[in-house]
Structures are given as C-alpha cells and as structure tokens.
Tab-separated table of C-alpha atoms in Angstrom:
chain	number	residue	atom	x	y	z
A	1	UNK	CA	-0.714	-44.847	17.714
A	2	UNK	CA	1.358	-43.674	15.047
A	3	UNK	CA	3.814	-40.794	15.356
A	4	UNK	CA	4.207	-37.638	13.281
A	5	UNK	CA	7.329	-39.033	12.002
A	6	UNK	CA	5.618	-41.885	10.511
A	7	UNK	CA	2.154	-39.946	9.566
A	8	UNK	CA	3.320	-36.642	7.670
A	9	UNK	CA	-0.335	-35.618	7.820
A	10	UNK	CA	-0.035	-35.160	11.329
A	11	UNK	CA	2.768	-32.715	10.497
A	12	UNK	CA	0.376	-30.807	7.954
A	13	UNK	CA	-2.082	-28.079	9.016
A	14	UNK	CA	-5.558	-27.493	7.380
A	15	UNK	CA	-6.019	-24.083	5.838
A	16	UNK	CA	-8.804	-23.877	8.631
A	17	UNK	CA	-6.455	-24.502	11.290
A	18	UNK	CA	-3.751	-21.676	9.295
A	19	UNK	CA	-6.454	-18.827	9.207
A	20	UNK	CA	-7.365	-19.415	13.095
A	21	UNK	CA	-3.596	-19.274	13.936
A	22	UNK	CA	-3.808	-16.082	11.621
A	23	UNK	CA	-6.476	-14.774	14.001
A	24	UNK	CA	-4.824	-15.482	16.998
A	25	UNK	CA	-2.552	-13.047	16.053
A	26	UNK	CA	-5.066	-10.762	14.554
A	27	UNK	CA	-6.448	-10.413	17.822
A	28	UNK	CA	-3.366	-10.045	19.867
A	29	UNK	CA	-3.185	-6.531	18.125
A	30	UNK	CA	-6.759	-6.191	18.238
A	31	UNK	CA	-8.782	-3.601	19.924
A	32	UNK	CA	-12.287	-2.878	19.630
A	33	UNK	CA	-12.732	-0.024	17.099
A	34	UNK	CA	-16.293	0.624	18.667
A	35	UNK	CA	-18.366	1.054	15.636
A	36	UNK	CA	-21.481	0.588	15.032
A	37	UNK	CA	-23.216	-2.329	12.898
A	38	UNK	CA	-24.146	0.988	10.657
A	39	UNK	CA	-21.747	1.288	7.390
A	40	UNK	CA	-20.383	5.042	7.553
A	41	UNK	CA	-21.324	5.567	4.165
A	42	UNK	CA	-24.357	3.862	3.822
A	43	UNK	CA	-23.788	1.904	0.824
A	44	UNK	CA	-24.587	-2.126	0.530
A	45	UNK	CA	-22.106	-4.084	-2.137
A	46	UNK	CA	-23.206	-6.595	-3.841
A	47	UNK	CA	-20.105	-8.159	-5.870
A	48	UNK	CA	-19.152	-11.317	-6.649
A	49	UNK	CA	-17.497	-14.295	-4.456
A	50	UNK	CA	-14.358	-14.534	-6.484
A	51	UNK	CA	-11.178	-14.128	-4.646
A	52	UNK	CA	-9.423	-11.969	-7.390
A	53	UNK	CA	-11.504	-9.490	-6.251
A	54	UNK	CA	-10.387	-7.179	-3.397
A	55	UNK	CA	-13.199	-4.919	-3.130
A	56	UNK	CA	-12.236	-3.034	-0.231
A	57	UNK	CA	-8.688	-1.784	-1.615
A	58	UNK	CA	-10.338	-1.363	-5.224
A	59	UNK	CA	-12.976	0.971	-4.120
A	60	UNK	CA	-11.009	2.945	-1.107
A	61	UNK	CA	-12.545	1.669	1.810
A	62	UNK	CA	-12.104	1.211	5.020
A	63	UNK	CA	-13.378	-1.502	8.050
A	64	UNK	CA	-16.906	0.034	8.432
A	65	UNK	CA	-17.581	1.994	5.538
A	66	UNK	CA	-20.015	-0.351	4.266
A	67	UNK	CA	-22.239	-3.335	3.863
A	68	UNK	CA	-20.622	-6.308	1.371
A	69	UNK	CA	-22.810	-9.004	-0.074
A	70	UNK	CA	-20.922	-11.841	-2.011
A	71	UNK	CA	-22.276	-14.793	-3.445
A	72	UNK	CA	-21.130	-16.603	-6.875
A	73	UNK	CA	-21.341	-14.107	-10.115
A	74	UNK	CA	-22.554	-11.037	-8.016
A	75	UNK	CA	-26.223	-11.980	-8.662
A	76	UNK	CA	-29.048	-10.377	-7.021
A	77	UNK	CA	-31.325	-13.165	-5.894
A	78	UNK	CA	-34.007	-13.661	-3.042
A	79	UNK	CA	-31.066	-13.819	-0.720
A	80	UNK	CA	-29.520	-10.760	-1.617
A	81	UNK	CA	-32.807	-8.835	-1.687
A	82	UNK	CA	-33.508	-10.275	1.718
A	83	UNK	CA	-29.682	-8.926	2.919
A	84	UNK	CA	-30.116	-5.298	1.324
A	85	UNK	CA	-33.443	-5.222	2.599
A	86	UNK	CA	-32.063	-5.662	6.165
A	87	UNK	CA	-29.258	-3.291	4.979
A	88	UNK	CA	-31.932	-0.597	4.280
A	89	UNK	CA	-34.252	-0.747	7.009
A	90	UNK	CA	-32.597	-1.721	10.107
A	91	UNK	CA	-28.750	-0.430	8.979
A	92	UNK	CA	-29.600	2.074	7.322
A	93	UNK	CA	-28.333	2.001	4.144
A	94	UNK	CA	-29.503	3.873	1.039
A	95	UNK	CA	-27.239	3.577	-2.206
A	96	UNK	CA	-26.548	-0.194	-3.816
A	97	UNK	CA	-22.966	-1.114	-6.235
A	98	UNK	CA	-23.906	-3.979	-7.943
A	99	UNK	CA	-20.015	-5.742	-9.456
A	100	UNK	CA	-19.772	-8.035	-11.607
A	101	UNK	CA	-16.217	-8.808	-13.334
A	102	UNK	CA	-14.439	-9.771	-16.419
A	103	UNK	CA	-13.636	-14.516	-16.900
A	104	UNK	CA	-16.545	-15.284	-14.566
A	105	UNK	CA	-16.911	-19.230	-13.561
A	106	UNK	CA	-20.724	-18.403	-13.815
A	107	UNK	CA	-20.129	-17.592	-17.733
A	108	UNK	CA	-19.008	-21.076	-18.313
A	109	UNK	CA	-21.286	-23.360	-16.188
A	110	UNK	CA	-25.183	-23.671	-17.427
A	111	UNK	CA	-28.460	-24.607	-15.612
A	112	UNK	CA	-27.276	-28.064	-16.873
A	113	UNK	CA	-25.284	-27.768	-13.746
A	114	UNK	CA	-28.467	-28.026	-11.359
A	115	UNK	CA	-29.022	-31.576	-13.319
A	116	UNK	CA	-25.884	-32.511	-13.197
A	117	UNK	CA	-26.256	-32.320	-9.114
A	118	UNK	CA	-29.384	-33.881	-9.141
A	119	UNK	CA	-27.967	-36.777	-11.210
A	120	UNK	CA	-24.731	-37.142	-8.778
A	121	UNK	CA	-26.741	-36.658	-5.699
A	122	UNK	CA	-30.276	-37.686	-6.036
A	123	UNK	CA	-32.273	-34.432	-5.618
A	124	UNK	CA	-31.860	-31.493	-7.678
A	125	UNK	CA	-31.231	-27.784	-5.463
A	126	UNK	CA	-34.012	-25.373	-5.115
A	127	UNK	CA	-31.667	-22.631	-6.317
A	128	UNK	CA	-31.137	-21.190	-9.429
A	129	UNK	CA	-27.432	-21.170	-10.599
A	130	UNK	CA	-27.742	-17.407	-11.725
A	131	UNK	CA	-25.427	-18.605	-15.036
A	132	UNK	CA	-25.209	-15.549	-17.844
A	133	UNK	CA	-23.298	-15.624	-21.273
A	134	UNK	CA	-23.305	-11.511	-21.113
A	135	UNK	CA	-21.883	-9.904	-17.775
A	136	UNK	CA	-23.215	-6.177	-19.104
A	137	UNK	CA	-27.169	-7.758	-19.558
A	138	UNK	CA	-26.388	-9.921	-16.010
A	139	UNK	CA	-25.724	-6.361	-14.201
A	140	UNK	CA	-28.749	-4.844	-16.127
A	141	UNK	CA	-30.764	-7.530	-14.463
A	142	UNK	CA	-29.083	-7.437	-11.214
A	143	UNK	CA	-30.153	-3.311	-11.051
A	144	UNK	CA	-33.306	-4.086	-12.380
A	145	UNK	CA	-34.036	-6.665	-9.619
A	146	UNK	CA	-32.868	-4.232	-7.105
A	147	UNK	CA	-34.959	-1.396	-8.673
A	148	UNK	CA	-38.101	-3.191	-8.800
A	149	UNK	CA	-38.083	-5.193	-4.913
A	150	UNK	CA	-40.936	-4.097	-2.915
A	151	UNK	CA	-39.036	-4.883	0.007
A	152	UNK	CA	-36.471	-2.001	-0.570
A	153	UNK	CA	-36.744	1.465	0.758
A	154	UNK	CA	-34.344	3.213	-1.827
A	155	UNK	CA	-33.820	2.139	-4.807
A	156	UNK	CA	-33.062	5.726	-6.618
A	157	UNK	CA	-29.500	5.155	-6.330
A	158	UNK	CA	-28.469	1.917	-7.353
A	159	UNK	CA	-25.981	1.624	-9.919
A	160	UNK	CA	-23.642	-1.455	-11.548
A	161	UNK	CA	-20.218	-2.315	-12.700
A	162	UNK	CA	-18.361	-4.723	-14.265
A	163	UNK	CA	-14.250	-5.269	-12.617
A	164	UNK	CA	-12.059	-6.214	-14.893
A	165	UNK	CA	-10.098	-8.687	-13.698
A	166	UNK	CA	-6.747	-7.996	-15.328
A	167	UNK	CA	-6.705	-4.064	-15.272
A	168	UNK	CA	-8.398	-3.801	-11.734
A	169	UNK	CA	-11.158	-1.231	-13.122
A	170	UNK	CA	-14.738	-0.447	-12.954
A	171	UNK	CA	-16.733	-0.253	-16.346
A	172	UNK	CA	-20.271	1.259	-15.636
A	173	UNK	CA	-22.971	-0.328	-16.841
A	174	UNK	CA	-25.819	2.066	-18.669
A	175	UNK	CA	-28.915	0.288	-17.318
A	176	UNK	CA	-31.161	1.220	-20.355
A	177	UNK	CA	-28.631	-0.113	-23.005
C-alpha cells in the first residue's frame, strides 16, 4: 500500500472534501435561525449560474429574504417555470427578477453544442441550450415566458436585468423595446 509520502495525491484534498471541512465549521457556529421555507419578501430570482455573480450582496439581501433560481444564462425554461410555480403557490411568492449579465458563456456556445454532445456521446440531450447573441432580447424573452405561463399566479410584477459583470450594476431591461 503506498504511503502519502510516496503518493502526493493522498496528501491533496478534493474541493468536495474542502467545502465539507468548510461546513464543519459552518455548523459549529451554527444555530437554527427558525425561518420558515417562505422568502420574507416574497420575491423568486431567477439569475444566472455564473460564479461572478454574488446576488445576495449585489441586491442587499439577507438568508431568507428570498427564493434564487440559477441555471446557465439565467434562462427561463420548463424547469424554472416549474420552480417559480412552486415559489408562487405553495411559498408564496409574488414578484419575479429575471438577471442576466454582461460576457455570458451562453453568448458564445450555439445549438451546435447539443450536436456536438450527441456526436461525443451517442445521444443528443432533450434540452435546449438556451444560447442568445443579444442578452437585452434573451431577458425580453425570459419576462415574456414568465408573463405568459399558465402555471403562474402573478405575473404583474415581473421585471429583468442585465449585471454587468465589471461595474457590479443592474441595467433594466424595457420589456416592449
């Protein structure tokens, strides 16, 4: 059996094995803050899965204020409808932020991609990449999706935003532009 002197792998840690050491000690401090599953402010984000984007400091909230939905480029799809629409009618949630951002990976990747896949792995994914070449029309789409869901309770306030990425600031998007 070799030893960790002669296997320096065995000296290395995962980054899974880092962040559960990181919540060992998150939870020696812990104590239950005794919320409920209910955001406080009763707002669903939907924002994109890039890790530039810290969505809690850049909008001033707090553990429990609301209900975040990531996924690549912020896109509302069947899966996102399906999480605000558990948002909405069992949580209780009534506005929607949609946030896009500013150098997206999803503005330089294509549909090609989904072939690409298929070609590499011999079946093609049921799931749309969600690419865009214009973030403002991707967030007009995004509302629009949101707007129109039968499965959604309110839909009157639902408004989207593009973070950019450098400046760390929300540009509203007009959805009739």
């Amino acid at each position: 059996m070799p030893t960790s002197a002669s296997n320096p792998a065995a000296n290395t840690h995962s980054v899974t094995d880092q962040l559960v050491s990181a919540n060992r000690d998150y939870a020696s401090g812990f104590s239950d803050p005794g919320m409920d599953a209910r955001p406080v402010r009763n707002v669903a984000v939907v924002a994109c899965m890039d890790a530039r984007l810290d969505l809690h400091a850049a909008l001033g909230l707090e553990l429990g204020d609301c209900h975040t939905i990531r996924n690549a480029g912020g896109v509302v799809t069947d899966d996102t409808i399906r999480s605000l629409t558990i948002s909405q009618r069992a949580l209780g949630t009534r506005s929607v932020v949609l946030i896009h951002h500013t150098n997206c990976g999803l503005e330089s990747i294509t549909e090609e991609f989904r072939y690409e896949l298929e070609m590499e792995v011999g079946q093609r994914p049921a799931w749309a990449v969600e690419a865009f070449r214009d973030v403002d029309q991707d967030v007009r789409q995004s509302m629009q999706r949101v707007r129109t869901s039968p499965f959604l309770l309110h839909t009157d306030d639902v408004r989207g935003f593009v973070f950019d990425v450098t400046a760390g600031l929300l540009r509203e998007i007009d959805p009739r532009s």
